[in-house]
Short mmCIF file of C-alpha atoms and ligand atoms in Angstrom, two decimals:
data_model
loop_
_atom_site.label_atom_id
_atom_site.label_comp_id
_atom_site.label_asym_id
_atom_site.label_seq_id
_atom_site.Cartn_x
_atom_site.Cartn_y
_atom_site.Cartn_z
CA MET G 148 0.00 0.00 0.00
CA GLU G 149 1.37 3.37 -0.99
CA ILE G 150 0.58 6.36 1.25
CA VAL G 151 0.98 9.77 -0.37
CA ILE G 152 0.85 12.72 2.05
CA ARG G 153 0.32 16.10 0.40
CA SER G 154 0.29 19.55 2.04
CA THR G 155 -3.17 20.73 1.08
CA PRO G 156 -6.53 19.37 -0.14
CA ALA G 157 -5.78 20.97 -3.55
CA ASP G 158 -2.54 18.96 -3.76
CA VAL G 159 -4.48 15.80 -2.81
CA SER G 160 -6.96 16.44 -5.64
CA SER G 161 -4.18 17.03 -8.12
CA THR G 162 -2.37 13.79 -7.19
CA VAL G 163 -5.60 11.79 -7.52
CA ALA G 164 -6.29 13.47 -10.88
CA ASP G 165 -2.77 12.49 -12.04
CA ILE G 166 -3.53 8.83 -11.28
CA VAL G 167 -6.88 8.86 -13.07
CA GLU G 168 -5.40 10.77 -16.02
CA GLY G 169 -2.77 8.04 -16.39
CA TYR G 170 -5.49 5.41 -16.91
CA VAL G 171 -7.55 7.61 -19.23
CA ARG G 172 -4.55 8.40 -21.46
CA ARG G 173 -3.44 4.74 -21.64
CA GLY G 174 -6.62 3.53 -23.39
CA PRO G 175 -10.26 2.70 -22.71
CA ALA G 176 -10.50 2.97 -18.94
CA THR G 177 -13.21 1.77 -16.60
CA LEU G 178 -13.41 4.24 -13.74
CA GLY G 179 -14.92 3.43 -10.37
CA LEU G 180 -16.56 6.67 -9.26
CA ALA G 181 -17.22 7.67 -5.65
CA THR G 182 -19.57 10.45 -4.62
CA GLY G 183 -19.47 12.44 -1.37
CA SER G 184 -17.30 15.52 -0.95
CA SER G 185 -13.81 13.96 -0.89
CA PRO G 186 -13.36 13.33 -4.65
CA LEU G 187 -15.01 16.59 -5.79
CA GLY G 188 -11.72 18.50 -6.10
CA SER G 189 -10.28 15.67 -8.20
CA TYR G 190 -13.34 15.72 -10.48
CA ARG G 191 -12.98 19.49 -10.90
CA GLU G 192 -9.27 19.09 -11.70
CA LEU G 193 -10.01 16.35 -14.26
CA ALA G 194 -12.64 18.61 -15.87
CA ARG G 195 -10.05 21.42 -16.06
CA ARG G 196 -7.57 19.08 -17.74
CA HIS G 197 -10.32 18.03 -20.18
CA ARG G 198 -10.95 21.69 -21.11
CA GLN G 199 -7.39 22.96 -21.12
CA GLN G 200 -5.25 19.91 -21.87
CA ALA G 201 -7.52 17.86 -24.14
CA LEU G 202 -7.86 15.03 -21.66
CA ASP G 203 -10.24 12.77 -23.61
CA PHE G 204 -12.79 10.64 -21.76
CA SER G 205 -14.64 9.46 -24.89
CA ALA G 206 -13.40 5.87 -24.55
CA ALA G 207 -13.89 5.70 -20.78
CA ARG G 208 -16.81 4.32 -18.86
CA GLY G 209 -17.79 4.48 -15.20
CA PHE G 210 -19.46 2.57 -12.39
CA LEU G 211 -20.70 4.26 -9.24
CA LEU G 212 -20.06 2.78 -5.84
CA ASP G 213 -23.52 3.21 -4.41
CA GLU G 214 -26.99 4.72 -4.62
CA TYR G 215 -29.83 5.56 -2.25
CA VAL G 216 -32.83 3.25 -2.31
CA GLY G 217 -36.14 4.93 -3.07
CA LEU G 218 -34.72 8.28 -4.20
CA PRO G 219 -35.73 8.94 -7.82
CA LYS G 220 -32.79 9.25 -10.25
CA SER G 221 -34.07 12.74 -11.05
CA HIS G 222 -33.62 13.86 -7.40
CA ASP G 223 -30.65 16.23 -7.22
CA GLN G 224 -29.11 14.18 -4.38
CA SER G 225 -29.40 10.78 -6.06
CA TYR G 226 -25.86 9.67 -6.81
CA PHE G 227 -27.02 9.16 -10.42
CA SER G 228 -27.63 12.95 -10.58
CA VAL G 229 -24.71 14.00 -8.38
CA ILE G 230 -22.04 12.27 -10.48
CA ARG G 231 -23.49 13.87 -13.60
CA SER G 232 -23.68 17.39 -12.18
CA GLU G 233 -20.28 17.18 -10.46
CA PHE G 234 -18.27 15.34 -13.11
CA VAL G 235 -19.81 13.72 -16.17
CA ASP G 236 -21.48 16.93 -17.44
CA HIS G 237 -18.06 18.64 -17.46
CA VAL G 238 -16.09 16.09 -19.51
CA ASN G 239 -16.76 14.11 -22.69
CA LEU G 240 -17.68 10.92 -20.84
CA ASP G 241 -20.83 9.40 -22.36
CA PRO G 242 -23.50 9.56 -19.59
CA ASP G 243 -25.02 6.32 -20.91
CA ARG G 244 -21.72 4.58 -20.11
CA VAL G 245 -21.83 5.70 -16.46
CA LEU G 246 -23.84 3.14 -14.52
CA SER G 247 -25.13 3.18 -10.97
CA PRO G 248 -27.13 0.66 -8.95
CA ASN G 249 -30.85 1.14 -9.66
CA GLY G 250 -32.34 2.18 -6.33
CA GLU G 251 -35.89 2.65 -7.61
CA GLY G 252 -36.56 -0.59 -9.49
CA ALA G 253 -39.20 -3.15 -8.53
CA ASP G 254 -36.58 -5.81 -7.75
CA ILE G 255 -34.18 -4.07 -5.37
CA ALA G 256 -33.05 -7.40 -3.88
CA GLY G 257 -31.97 -8.66 -7.32
CA GLU G 258 -30.22 -5.42 -8.29
CA GLY G 259 -26.95 -6.23 -6.52
CA ALA G 260 -26.29 -9.36 -8.57
CA ARG G 261 -27.27 -7.55 -11.77
CA TYR G 262 -24.89 -4.69 -10.98
CA ASP G 263 -21.97 -7.01 -10.17
CA ALA G 264 -22.62 -8.84 -13.46
CA ALA G 265 -22.55 -5.53 -15.37
CA ILE G 266 -19.16 -4.68 -13.84
CA ARG G 267 -17.84 -8.14 -14.72
CA GLU G 268 -19.14 -7.90 -18.30
CA ALA G 269 -17.34 -4.57 -18.67
CA GLY G 270 -14.09 -6.32 -17.76
CA GLY G 271 -13.90 -4.98 -14.21
CA VAL G 272 -12.88 -1.60 -12.84
CA ASP G 273 -9.38 -0.32 -13.63
CA VAL G 274 -9.17 2.38 -10.97
CA GLN G 275 -11.60 2.78 -8.09
CA LEU G 276 -11.82 6.11 -6.27
CA LEU G 277 -12.83 5.80 -2.63
CA GLY G 278 -13.72 8.26 0.11
CA ILE G 279 -13.85 7.08 3.70
CA GLY G 280 -16.53 7.65 6.34
CA THR G 281 -15.59 8.82 9.83
CA ASP G 282 -16.53 5.30 10.98
CA GLY G 283 -14.26 3.66 8.38
CA HIS G 284 -16.97 2.85 5.84
CA ILE G 285 -16.23 2.65 2.13
CA GLY G 286 -19.06 2.72 -0.32
CA PHE G 287 -21.87 2.35 2.20
CA ASN G 288 -20.36 -0.71 3.85
CA GLU G 289 -20.87 0.25 7.45
CA PRO G 290 -18.87 -1.35 10.31
CA GLY G 291 -19.69 -5.04 10.56
CA SER G 292 -19.95 -5.53 6.78
CA SER G 293 -18.46 -8.77 5.54
CA LEU G 294 -15.05 -8.28 3.95
CA SER G 295 -16.19 -10.47 1.05
CA SER G 296 -19.63 -8.88 0.58
CA ARG G 297 -21.15 -8.28 -2.84
CA THR G 298 -23.38 -5.42 -4.03
CA ARG G 299 -26.52 -5.46 -1.88
CA VAL G 300 -28.97 -3.38 0.14
CA LYS G 301 -27.62 -1.94 3.40
CA THR G 302 -29.18 0.14 6.16
CA LEU G 303 -27.37 3.40 6.92
CA THR G 304 -26.29 4.03 10.49
CA GLU G 305 -27.72 7.10 12.19
CA GLN G 306 -24.21 8.63 12.16
CA THR G 307 -23.95 8.34 8.37
CA ARG G 308 -27.47 9.74 7.92
CA LEU G 309 -26.47 12.68 10.13
CA ASP G 310 -23.20 13.11 8.18
CA ASN G 311 -25.16 13.19 4.91
CA ALA G 312 -27.96 15.44 6.18
CA ARG G 313 -25.94 18.42 4.93
CA PHE G 314 -26.92 17.48 1.37
CA PHE G 315 -30.67 17.39 2.17
CA ASP G 316 -33.16 19.86 3.66
CA SER G 317 -33.27 17.84 6.89
CA VAL G 318 -31.99 14.55 8.29
CA ASP G 319 -35.52 13.16 7.93
CA ASP G 320 -35.12 13.38 4.15
CA VAL G 321 -31.99 11.18 4.12
CA PRO G 322 -33.01 7.70 2.95
CA HIS G 323 -32.49 4.83 5.38
CA HIS G 324 -31.40 2.29 2.77
CA VAL G 325 -28.79 2.19 0.04
CA LEU G 326 -27.49 -0.18 -2.58
CA THR G 327 -23.72 -0.40 -2.27
CA GLN G 328 -20.96 -2.33 -3.93
CA GLY G 329 -19.75 -4.84 -1.37
CA LEU G 330 -16.24 -4.94 0.04
CA GLY G 331 -15.56 -8.02 -2.10
CA THR G 332 -16.86 -6.21 -5.19
CA ILE G 333 -14.74 -3.12 -4.48
CA SER G 334 -11.67 -5.30 -3.89
CA GLU G 335 -11.92 -6.68 -7.44
CA ALA G 336 -11.00 -3.28 -8.91
CA ARG G 337 -7.40 -3.46 -10.11
CA HIS G 338 -6.26 -0.26 -8.35
CA LEU G 339 -7.88 1.31 -5.29
CA VAL G 340 -7.28 5.02 -4.75
CA MET G 341 -8.47 6.41 -1.43
CA VAL G 342 -8.79 10.16 -1.04
CA ALA G 343 -9.23 11.90 2.32
CA TYR G 344 -8.44 15.23 3.83
CA GLY G 345 -9.07 17.02 7.10
CA LYS G 346 -8.59 16.13 10.75
CA GLY G 347 -12.00 14.51 10.95
CA LYS G 348 -10.76 11.65 8.76
CA ALA G 349 -7.46 11.08 10.64
CA GLY G 350 -8.79 8.35 12.95
CA ALA G 351 -10.47 6.45 10.12
CA ILE G 352 -7.34 6.64 7.95
CA ALA G 353 -5.11 5.37 10.77
CA ALA G 354 -7.51 2.49 11.49
CA ALA G 355 -7.80 1.59 7.80
CA VAL G 356 -4.08 1.66 7.11
CA GLU G 357 -2.45 0.63 10.39
CA GLY G 358 -5.22 -0.95 12.45
CA PRO G 359 -6.13 -4.61 12.49
CA LEU G 360 -7.88 -6.08 9.45
CA SER G 361 -11.45 -6.07 10.72
CA ALA G 362 -15.03 -5.81 9.54
CA PHE G 363 -15.37 -3.12 12.21
CA CYS G 364 -13.22 -0.88 10.03
CA PRO G 365 -14.50 -1.80 6.54
CA ALA G 366 -11.77 0.25 4.82
CA SER G 367 -9.14 -2.04 6.39
CA VAL G 368 -10.06 -4.51 3.60
CA MET G 369 -7.63 -2.44 1.50
CA GLN G 370 -4.80 -4.15 3.43
CA LEU G 371 -5.56 -7.35 1.47
CA HIS G 372 -5.35 -5.63 -1.93
CA PRO G 373 -2.18 -5.74 -4.04
CA HIS G 374 -2.47 -2.21 -5.48
CA VAL G 375 -3.68 0.59 -3.21
CA THR G 376 -2.79 4.29 -3.14
CA VAL G 377 -4.00 6.36 -0.18
CA VAL G 378 -3.77 10.09 -0.90
CA VAL G 379 -4.23 12.32 2.15
CA ASP G 380 -3.36 15.79 3.37
CA GLU G 381 -1.28 16.31 6.50
CA ALA G 382 -4.37 16.67 8.71
CA ALA G 383 -5.84 13.33 7.58
CA ALA G 384 -2.38 11.75 8.00
CA SER G 385 -1.94 13.15 11.51
CA LYS G 386 -2.81 9.93 13.37
CA LEU G 387 -0.56 7.68 11.27
CA ALA G 388 2.39 6.30 13.27
C1 F6R F 420 -20.02 7.86 -1.48
C2 F6R F 420 -19.38 6.88 -0.63
C3 F6R F 420 -19.05 7.14 0.80
C4 F6R F 420 -18.23 8.41 0.99
C5 F6R F 420 -17.93 8.62 2.46
C6 F6R F 420 -17.14 9.89 2.69
O1 F6R F 420 -20.16 7.31 -2.79
O2 F6R F 420 -19.13 5.84 -1.11
O3 F6R F 420 -18.31 6.05 1.29
O4 F6R F 420 -17.04 8.31 0.25
O5 F6R F 420 -19.13 8.69 3.16
O6 F6R F 420 -17.93 10.99 2.35
P1 F6R F 420 -17.30 12.44 2.25
O7 F6R F 420 -16.30 12.38 1.16
O8 F6R F 420 -18.47 13.32 1.90
O9 F6R F 420 -16.70 12.73 3.57
#
């Protein structure tokens, strides 16, 4: 596992954009896209490189990590909408080639297996961006999630609903359920790139990187993966030994 400590959040975003750019310039790339606030600076930097440096996403495709259950795709906080407004709309990545779990279908229970099959049929994810929750979650795999889990429905903890209330009018509007790639699904991506900044993430980063491998820190599953890059600012690195 490679740990890259940069001085500022802007430097973190630029390093993550460098990694993604490398895949996009090498050929048709399958990008694993996270939502949440952590990757936003990297998405903005990639969009700038698209505009100013002809970074071409036309051959790329994308898979989202997760989606709320029961929130219409058209809702501005569905991850389907968020990834479009924050990234896809600003580059030449075909929106039809950016897939997310369908959180509003009739067969929610069957959606996980369908989504995993779609990722497999696409040849797997080349580079998976990951944020980390303050409780160590990745995707929406909350503490206690099986390290080999597949895409499935999960119930959000109250802490995560409170953390995400900032994107909604009130915490009552935050859905209780999500579809999330499992830890086993995420681990099949060929390169995991975790991005975190700020003191609030320092404990989770230390537990993920240096703590015991444990379902109680879902991000610790990265310790089993052969190709991981953790990109953090000094504040998020402050609890590393
Ligand atoms: C979102 C996701 C979550 C977030 C995590 C951190 O797709 O998978 O695991 O990455 O909740 O969120 P932020 O970056 O908003 O602190």
